[in-house]
Short mmCIF file of C-alpha atoms and ligand atoms in Angstrom, two decimals:
data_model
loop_
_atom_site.label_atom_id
_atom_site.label_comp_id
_atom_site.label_asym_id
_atom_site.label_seq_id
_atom_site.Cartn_x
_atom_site.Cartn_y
_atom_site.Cartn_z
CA UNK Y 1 0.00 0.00 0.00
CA UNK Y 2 0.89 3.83 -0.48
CA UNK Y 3 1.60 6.00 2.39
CA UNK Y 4 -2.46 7.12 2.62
CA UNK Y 5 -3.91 7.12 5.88
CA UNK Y 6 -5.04 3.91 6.92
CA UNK Y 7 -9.34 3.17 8.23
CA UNK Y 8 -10.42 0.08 9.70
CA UNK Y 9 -14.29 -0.26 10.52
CA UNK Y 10 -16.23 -3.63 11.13
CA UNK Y 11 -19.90 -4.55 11.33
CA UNK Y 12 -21.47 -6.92 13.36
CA UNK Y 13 -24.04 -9.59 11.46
CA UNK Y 14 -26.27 -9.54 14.40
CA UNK Y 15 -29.13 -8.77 12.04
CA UNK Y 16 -29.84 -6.40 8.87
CA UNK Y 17 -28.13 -3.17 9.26
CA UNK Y 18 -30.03 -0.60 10.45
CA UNK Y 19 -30.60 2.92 10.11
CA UNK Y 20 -28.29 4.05 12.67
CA UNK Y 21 -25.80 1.17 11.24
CA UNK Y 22 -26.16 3.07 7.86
CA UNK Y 23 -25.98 7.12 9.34
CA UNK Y 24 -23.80 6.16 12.02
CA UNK Y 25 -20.72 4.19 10.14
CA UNK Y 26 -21.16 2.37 6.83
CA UNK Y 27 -22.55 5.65 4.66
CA UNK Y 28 -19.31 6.66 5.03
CA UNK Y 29 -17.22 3.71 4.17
CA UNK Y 30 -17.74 4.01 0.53
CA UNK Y 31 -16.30 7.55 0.09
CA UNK Y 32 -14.10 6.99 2.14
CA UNK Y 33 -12.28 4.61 -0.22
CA UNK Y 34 -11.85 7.46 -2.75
CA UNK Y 35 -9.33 9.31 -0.20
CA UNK Y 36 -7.98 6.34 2.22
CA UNK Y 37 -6.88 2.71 2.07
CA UNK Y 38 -9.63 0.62 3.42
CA UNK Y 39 -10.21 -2.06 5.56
CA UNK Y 40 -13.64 -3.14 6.56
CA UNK Y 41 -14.94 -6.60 7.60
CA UNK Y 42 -18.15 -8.67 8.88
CA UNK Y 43 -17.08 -9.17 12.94
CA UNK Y 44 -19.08 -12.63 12.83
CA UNK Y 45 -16.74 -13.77 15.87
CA UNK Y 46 -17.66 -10.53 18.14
CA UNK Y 47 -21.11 -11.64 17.00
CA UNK Y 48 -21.07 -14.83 18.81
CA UNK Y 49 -20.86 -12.65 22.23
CA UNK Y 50 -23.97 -12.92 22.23
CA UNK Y 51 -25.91 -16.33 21.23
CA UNK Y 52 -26.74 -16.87 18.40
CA UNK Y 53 -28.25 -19.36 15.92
CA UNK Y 54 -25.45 -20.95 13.88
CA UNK Y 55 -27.50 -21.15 10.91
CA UNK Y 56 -29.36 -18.01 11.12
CA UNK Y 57 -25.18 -16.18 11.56
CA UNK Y 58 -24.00 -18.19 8.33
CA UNK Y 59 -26.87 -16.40 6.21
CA UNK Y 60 -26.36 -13.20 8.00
CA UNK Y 61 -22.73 -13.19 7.75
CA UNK Y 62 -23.32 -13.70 3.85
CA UNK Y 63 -25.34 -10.92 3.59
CA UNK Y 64 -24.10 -8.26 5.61
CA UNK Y 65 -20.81 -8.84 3.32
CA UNK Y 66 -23.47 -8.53 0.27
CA UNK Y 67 -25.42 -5.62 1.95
CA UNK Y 68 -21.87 -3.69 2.43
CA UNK Y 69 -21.00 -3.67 -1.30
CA UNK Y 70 -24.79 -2.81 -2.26
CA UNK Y 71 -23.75 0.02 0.58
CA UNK Y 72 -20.79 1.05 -1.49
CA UNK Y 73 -17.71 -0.84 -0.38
CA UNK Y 74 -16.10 -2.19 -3.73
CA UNK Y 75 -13.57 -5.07 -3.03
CA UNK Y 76 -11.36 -3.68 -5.53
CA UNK Y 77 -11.23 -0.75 -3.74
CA UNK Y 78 -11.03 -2.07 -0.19
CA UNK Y 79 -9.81 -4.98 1.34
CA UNK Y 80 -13.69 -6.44 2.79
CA UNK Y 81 -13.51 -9.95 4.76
CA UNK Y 82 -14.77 -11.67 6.85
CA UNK Y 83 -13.17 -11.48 10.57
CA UNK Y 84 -12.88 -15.60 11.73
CA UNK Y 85 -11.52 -16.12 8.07
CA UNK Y 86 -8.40 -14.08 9.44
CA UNK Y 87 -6.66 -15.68 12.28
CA UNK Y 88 -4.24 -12.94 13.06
CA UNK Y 89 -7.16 -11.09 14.95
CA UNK Y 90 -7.87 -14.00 17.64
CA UNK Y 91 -3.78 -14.06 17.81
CA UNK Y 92 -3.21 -10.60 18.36
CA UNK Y 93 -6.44 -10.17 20.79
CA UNK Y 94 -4.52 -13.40 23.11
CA UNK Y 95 -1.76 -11.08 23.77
CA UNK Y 96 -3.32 -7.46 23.80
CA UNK Y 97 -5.70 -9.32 26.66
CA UNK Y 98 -3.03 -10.23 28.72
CA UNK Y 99 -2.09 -6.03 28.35
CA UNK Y 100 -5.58 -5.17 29.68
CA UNK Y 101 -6.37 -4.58 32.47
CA UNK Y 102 -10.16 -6.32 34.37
CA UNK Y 103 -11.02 -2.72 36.07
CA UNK Y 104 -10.77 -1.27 32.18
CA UNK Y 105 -12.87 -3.95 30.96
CA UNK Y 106 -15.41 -3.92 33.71
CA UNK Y 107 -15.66 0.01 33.01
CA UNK Y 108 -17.01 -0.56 29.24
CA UNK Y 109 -21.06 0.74 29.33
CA UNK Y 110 -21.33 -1.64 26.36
CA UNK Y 111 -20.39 -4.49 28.87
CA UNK Y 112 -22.84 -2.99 31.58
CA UNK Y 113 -25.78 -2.69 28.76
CA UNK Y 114 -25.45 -6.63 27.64
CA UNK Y 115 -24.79 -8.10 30.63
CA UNK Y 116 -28.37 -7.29 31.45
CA UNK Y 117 -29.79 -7.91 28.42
CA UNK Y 118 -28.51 -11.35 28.31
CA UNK Y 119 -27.95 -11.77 32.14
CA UNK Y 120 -28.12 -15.65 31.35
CA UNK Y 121 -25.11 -15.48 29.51
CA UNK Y 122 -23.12 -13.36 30.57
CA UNK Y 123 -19.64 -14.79 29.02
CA UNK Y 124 -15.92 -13.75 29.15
CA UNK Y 125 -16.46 -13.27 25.25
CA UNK Y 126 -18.80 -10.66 26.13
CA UNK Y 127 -16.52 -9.16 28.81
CA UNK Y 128 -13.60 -9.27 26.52
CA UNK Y 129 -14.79 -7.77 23.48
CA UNK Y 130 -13.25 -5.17 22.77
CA UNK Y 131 -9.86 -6.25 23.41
CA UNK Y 132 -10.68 -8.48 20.38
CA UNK Y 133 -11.91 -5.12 18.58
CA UNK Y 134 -8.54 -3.51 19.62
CA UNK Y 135 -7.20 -6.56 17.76
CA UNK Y 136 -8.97 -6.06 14.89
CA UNK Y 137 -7.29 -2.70 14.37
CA UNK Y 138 -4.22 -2.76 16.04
CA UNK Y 139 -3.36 -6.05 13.52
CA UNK Y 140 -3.00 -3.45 10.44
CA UNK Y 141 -1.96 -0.53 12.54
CA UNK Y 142 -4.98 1.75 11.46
CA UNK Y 143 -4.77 5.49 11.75
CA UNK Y 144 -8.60 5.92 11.51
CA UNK Y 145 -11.77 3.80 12.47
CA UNK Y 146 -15.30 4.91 11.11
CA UNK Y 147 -17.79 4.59 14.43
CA UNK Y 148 -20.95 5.67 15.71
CA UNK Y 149 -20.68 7.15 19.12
CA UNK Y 150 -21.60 4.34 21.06
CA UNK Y 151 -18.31 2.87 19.99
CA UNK Y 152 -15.99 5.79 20.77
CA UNK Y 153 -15.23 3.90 24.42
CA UNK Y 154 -14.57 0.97 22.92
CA UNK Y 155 -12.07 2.81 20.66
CA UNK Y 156 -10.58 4.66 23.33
CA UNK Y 157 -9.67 1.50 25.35
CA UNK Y 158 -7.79 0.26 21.97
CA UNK Y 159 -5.83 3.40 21.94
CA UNK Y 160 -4.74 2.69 26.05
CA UNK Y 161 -4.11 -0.95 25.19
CA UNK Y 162 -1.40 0.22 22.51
CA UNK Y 163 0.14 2.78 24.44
CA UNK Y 164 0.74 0.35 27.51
CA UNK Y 165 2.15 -1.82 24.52
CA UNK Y 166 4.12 0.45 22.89
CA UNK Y 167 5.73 1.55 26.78
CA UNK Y 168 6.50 -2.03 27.74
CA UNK Y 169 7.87 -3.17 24.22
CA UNK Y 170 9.01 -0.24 22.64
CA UNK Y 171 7.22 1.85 20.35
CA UNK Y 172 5.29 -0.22 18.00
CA UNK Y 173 1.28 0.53 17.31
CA UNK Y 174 -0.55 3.35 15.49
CA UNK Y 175 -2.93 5.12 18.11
CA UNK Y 176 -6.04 5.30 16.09
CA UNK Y 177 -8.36 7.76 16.05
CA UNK Y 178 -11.82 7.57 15.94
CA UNK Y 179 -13.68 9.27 13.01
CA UNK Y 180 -16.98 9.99 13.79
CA UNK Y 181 -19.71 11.92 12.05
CA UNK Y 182 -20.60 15.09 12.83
CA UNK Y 183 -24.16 14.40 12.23
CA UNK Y 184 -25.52 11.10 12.76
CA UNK Y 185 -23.45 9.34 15.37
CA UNK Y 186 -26.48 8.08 17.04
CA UNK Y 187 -29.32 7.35 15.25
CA UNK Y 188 -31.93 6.78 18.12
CA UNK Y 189 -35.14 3.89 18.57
CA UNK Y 190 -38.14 5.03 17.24
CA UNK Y 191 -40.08 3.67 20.22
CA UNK Y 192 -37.82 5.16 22.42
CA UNK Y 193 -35.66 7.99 21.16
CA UNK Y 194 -33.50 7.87 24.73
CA UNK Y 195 -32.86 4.90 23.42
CA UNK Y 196 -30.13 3.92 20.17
CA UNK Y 197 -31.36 2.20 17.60
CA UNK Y 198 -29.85 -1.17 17.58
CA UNK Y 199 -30.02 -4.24 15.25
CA UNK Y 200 -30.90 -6.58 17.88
CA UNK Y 201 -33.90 -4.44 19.56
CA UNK Y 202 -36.94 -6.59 20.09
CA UNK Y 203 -39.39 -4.41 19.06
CA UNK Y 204 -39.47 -4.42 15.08
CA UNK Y 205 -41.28 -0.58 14.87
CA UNK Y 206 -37.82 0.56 16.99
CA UNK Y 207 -35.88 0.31 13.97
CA UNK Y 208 -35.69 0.87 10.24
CA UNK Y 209 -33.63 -2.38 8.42
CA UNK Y 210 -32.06 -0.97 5.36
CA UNK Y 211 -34.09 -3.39 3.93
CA UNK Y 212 -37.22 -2.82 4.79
CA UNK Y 213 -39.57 -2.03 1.65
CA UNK Y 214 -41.21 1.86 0.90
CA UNK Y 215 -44.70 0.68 2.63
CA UNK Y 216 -42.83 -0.64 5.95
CA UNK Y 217 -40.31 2.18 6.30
CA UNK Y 218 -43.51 5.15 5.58
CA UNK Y 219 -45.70 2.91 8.42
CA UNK Y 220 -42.12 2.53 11.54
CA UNK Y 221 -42.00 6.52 10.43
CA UNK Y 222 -45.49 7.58 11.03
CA UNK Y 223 -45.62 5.07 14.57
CA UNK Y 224 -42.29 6.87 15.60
CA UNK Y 225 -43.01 8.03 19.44
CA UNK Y 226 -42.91 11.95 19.48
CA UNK Y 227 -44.39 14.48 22.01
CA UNK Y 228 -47.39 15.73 22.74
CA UNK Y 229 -46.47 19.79 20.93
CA UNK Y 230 -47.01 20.31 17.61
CA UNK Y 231 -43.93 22.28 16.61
CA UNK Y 232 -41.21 20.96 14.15
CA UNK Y 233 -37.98 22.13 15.52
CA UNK Y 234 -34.89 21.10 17.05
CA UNK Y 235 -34.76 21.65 21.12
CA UNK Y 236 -34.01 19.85 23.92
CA UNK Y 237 -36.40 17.27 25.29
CA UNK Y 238 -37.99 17.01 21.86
CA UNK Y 239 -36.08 13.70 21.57
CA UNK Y 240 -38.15 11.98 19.30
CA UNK Y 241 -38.74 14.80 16.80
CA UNK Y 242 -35.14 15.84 16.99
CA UNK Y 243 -34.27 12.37 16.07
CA UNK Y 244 -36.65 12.59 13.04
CA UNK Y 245 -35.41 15.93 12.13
CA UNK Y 246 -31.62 14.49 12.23
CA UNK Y 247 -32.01 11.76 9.96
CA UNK Y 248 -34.26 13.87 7.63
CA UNK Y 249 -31.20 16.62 7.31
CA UNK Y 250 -28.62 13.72 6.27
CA UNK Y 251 -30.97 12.11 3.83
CA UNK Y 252 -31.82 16.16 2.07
CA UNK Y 253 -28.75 18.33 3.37
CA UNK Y 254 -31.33 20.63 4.77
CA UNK Y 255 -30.31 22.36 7.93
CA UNK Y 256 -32.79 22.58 10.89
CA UNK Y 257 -34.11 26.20 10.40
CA UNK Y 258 -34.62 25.08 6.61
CA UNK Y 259 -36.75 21.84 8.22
CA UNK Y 260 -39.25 23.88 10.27
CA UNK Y 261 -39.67 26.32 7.78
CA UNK Y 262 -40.69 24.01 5.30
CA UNK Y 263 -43.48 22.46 7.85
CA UNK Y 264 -44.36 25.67 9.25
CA UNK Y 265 -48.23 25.53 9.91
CA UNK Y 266 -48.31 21.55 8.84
CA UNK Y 267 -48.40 18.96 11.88
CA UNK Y 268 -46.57 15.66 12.58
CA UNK Y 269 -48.01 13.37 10.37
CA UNK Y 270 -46.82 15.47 7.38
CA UNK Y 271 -43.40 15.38 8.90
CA UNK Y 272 -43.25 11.54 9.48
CA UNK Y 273 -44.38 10.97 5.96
CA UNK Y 274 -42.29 13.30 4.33
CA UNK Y 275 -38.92 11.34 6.71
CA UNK Y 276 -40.50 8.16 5.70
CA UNK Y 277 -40.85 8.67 1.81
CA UNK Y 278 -37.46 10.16 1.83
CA UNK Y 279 -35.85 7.53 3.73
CA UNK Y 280 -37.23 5.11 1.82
CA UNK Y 281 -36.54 6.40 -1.60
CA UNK Y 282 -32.79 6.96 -0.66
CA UNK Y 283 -32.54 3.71 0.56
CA UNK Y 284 -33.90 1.84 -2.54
CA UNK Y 285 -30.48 1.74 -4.90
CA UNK Y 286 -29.39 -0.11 -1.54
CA UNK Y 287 -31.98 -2.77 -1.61
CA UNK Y 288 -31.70 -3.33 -5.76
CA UNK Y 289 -27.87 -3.65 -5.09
CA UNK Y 290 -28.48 -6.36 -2.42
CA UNK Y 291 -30.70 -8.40 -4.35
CA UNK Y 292 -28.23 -8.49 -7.35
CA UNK Y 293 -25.26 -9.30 -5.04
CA UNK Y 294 -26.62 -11.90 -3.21
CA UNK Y 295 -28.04 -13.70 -5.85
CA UNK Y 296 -24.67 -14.45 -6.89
CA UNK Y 297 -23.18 -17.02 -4.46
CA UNK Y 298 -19.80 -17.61 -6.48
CA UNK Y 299 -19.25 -13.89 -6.98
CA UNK Y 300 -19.88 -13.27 -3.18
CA UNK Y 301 -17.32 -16.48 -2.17
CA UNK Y 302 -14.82 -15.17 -4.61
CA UNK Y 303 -14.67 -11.69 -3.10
CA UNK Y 304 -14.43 -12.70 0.74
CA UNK Y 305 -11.66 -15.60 -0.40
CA UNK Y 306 -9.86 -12.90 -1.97
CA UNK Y 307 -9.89 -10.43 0.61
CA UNK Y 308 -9.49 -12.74 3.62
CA UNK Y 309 -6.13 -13.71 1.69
CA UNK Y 310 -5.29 -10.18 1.78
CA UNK Y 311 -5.89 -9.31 5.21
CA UNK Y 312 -3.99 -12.30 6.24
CA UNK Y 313 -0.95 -11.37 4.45
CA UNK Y 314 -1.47 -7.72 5.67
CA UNK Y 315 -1.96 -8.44 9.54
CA UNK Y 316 0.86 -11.50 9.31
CA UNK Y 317 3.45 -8.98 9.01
CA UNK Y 318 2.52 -6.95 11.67
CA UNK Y 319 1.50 -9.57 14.28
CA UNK Y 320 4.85 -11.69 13.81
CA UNK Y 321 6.46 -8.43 14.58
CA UNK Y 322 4.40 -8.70 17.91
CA UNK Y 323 5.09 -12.12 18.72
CA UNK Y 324 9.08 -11.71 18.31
CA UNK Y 325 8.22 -8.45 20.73
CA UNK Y 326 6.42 -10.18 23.19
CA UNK Y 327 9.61 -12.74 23.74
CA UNK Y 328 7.63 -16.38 21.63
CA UNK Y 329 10.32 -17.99 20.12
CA UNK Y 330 10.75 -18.28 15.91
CA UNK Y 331 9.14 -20.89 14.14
CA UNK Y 332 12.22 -20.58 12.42
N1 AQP P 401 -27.97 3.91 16.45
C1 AQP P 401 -26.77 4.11 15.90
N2 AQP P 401 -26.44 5.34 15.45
C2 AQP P 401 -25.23 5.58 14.87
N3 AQP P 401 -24.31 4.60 14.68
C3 AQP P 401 -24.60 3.37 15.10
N4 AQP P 401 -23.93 2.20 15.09
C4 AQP P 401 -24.67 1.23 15.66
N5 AQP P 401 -25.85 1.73 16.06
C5 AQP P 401 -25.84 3.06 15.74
C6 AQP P 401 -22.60 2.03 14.49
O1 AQP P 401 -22.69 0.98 13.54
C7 AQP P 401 -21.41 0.34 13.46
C8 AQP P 401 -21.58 -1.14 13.47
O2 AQP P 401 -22.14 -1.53 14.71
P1 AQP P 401 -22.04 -3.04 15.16
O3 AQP P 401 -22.95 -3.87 14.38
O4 AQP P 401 -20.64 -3.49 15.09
O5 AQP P 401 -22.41 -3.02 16.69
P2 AQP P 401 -23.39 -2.18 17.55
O6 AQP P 401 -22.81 -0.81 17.78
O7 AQP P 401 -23.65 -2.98 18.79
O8 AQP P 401 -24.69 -2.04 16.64
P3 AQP P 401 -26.15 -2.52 16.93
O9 AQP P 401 -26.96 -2.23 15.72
O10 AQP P 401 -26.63 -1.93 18.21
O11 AQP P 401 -25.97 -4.09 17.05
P4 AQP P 401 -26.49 -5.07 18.16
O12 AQP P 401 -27.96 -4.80 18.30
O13 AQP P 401 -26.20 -6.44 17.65
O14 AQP P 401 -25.71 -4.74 19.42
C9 AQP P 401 -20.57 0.85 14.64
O15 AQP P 401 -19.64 1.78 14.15
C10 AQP P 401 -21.58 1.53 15.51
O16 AQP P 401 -21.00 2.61 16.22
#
């Protein structure tokens, strides 16, 4: 590679991306190929955190890698794998573990959140996940990783785990730097706009799927939980309608002012519709991409194959350098 900056982002096939997957992180992936070298991959093993059906992960797995190039991401341009097809990130997450510290780990909110939600299971995968995302972008030394919000703790831990690194072995890994939207970074529920809007929420009206069809997207839009005023504006404690207001700006680039001027004297149900049929329509070169892609089985196979060989070959280099730094002997 040329000396370009470096991203790394992942995605977790937990489900259909949503919304909030979209605004938040992988709406910017594409461009960003134009001006960075790219890495992005489907995190199937941080998806296993959390249980899930091994069938059910296969088929999402496949198509989140299909939904990402309908999204933009062009495995010429990029390097795009998937994450347990490249072993260097379980390798590398073994020893940046043992340079983590439990109080750290036990401090993640993301940690806090699932441990409740699946207080049945409440695994060391699931406590130790984001050493294994530190993994993921310490192993190519990224200068940049595309998040939402939500994740900027996450990335901040990777950036501590690297510096303790680099001060007990001698300067080594990139600090990365989060790159977050300026608009966007948390898309909220629609059910409950104190709420993000996650993949896995229970309630299917809480989130738009990027693939969703025109009639379901208009009918989660007009359900979406306001307030009980009448005004179309952006203020505090209007969380549901600020929401609404956000992810109508991205989708037309028109600023707030320009928003409640254009539904001056009209009420909410205009608004929703108007979000909703927007949405929808910007969405739909998505969903025609993703039912071309994943038609196409051998296409698919032949991209991830591809990639996963280059990631490996990337990541090798860099975590054999770690391995002669941590003291394990040559294989010679
Ligand atoms: N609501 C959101 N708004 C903005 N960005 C978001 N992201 C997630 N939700 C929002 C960003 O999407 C990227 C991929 O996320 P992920 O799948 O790796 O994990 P997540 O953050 O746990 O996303 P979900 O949808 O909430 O998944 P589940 O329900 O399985 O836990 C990340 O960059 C994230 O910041």
């Amino acid at each position: 590679m040329d000396d370009k900056k470096l991203i790394f982002s992942g995605i977790q096939p937990t489900g259909t991306f949503t919304l909030g997957n979209y605004i938040g992180a992988v709406r910017n992936w594409g461009p960003l190929q134009e001006e960075y070298n790219c890495i992005y991959c489907v995190v199937d093993m941080h998806a296993i955190t959390v249980r899930q059906d091994p069938v059910k992960l296969r088929q999402n797995t496949m198509n989140s890698y299909a939904l990402l190039m309908a999204c933009g991401v062009d495995p010429e341009k990029s390097i795009l794998f998937i994450q347990s097809h490249v072993r260097t990130h379980a390798e590398l997450s073994w020893i940046l573990g043992c340079n983590t510290q439990f109080g750290e780990l036990s401090r993640m909110t993301q940690f806090k959140d699932k441990s409740q939600k699946h207080a049945d299971d409440i695994n060391s995968g699931l406590f130790t996940y984001p050493v294994l995302m530190a993994a993921d972008i310490l192993a190519y030394n990224a200068d940049l990783v595309p998040v939402g919000v939500d994740q900027k703790q996450h990335l901040e831990l990777a950036r501590n785990i690297a510096q303790r690194f680099n001060q007990r072995y001698g300067d080594f890994f990139t600090l990365p730097e989060p790159y977050i939207p300026e608009v966007g970074a948390k898309v909220m529920s629609l059910q409950d706009p104190t709420k993000k809007m996650s993949k896995s929420d229970e309630n299917p009206n809480a989130c738009i799927l990027i693939l969703d069809d025109k009639d379901t997207i208009i009918r989660k839009f007009k359900r979406a939980v306001t307030d009980s005023d009448s005004e179309i504006c952006y203020r505090e404690g209007k969380d549901g309608i600020n929401n609404l207001m956000t992810i109508y700006s991205i989708f037309t680039g028109k600023s707030f002012d320009e928003i409640t001027s254009e539904f001056d004297g009209k009420g909410y149900g205009d608004f929703k519709l108007a979000v909703g049929e927007t949405v929808a329509d910007a969405l739909e070169p998505i969903r025609t991409g993703f039912a071309q892609y994943s038609k196409d089985k051998a296409f698919l196979k032949k991209c991830y194959t591809e990639g996963a060989e280059k990631a490996l070959r990337y990541s090798h280099r860099i975590v054999s350098k770690v391995y002669r730094k941590v003291g394990f002997v040559d294989m010679g």
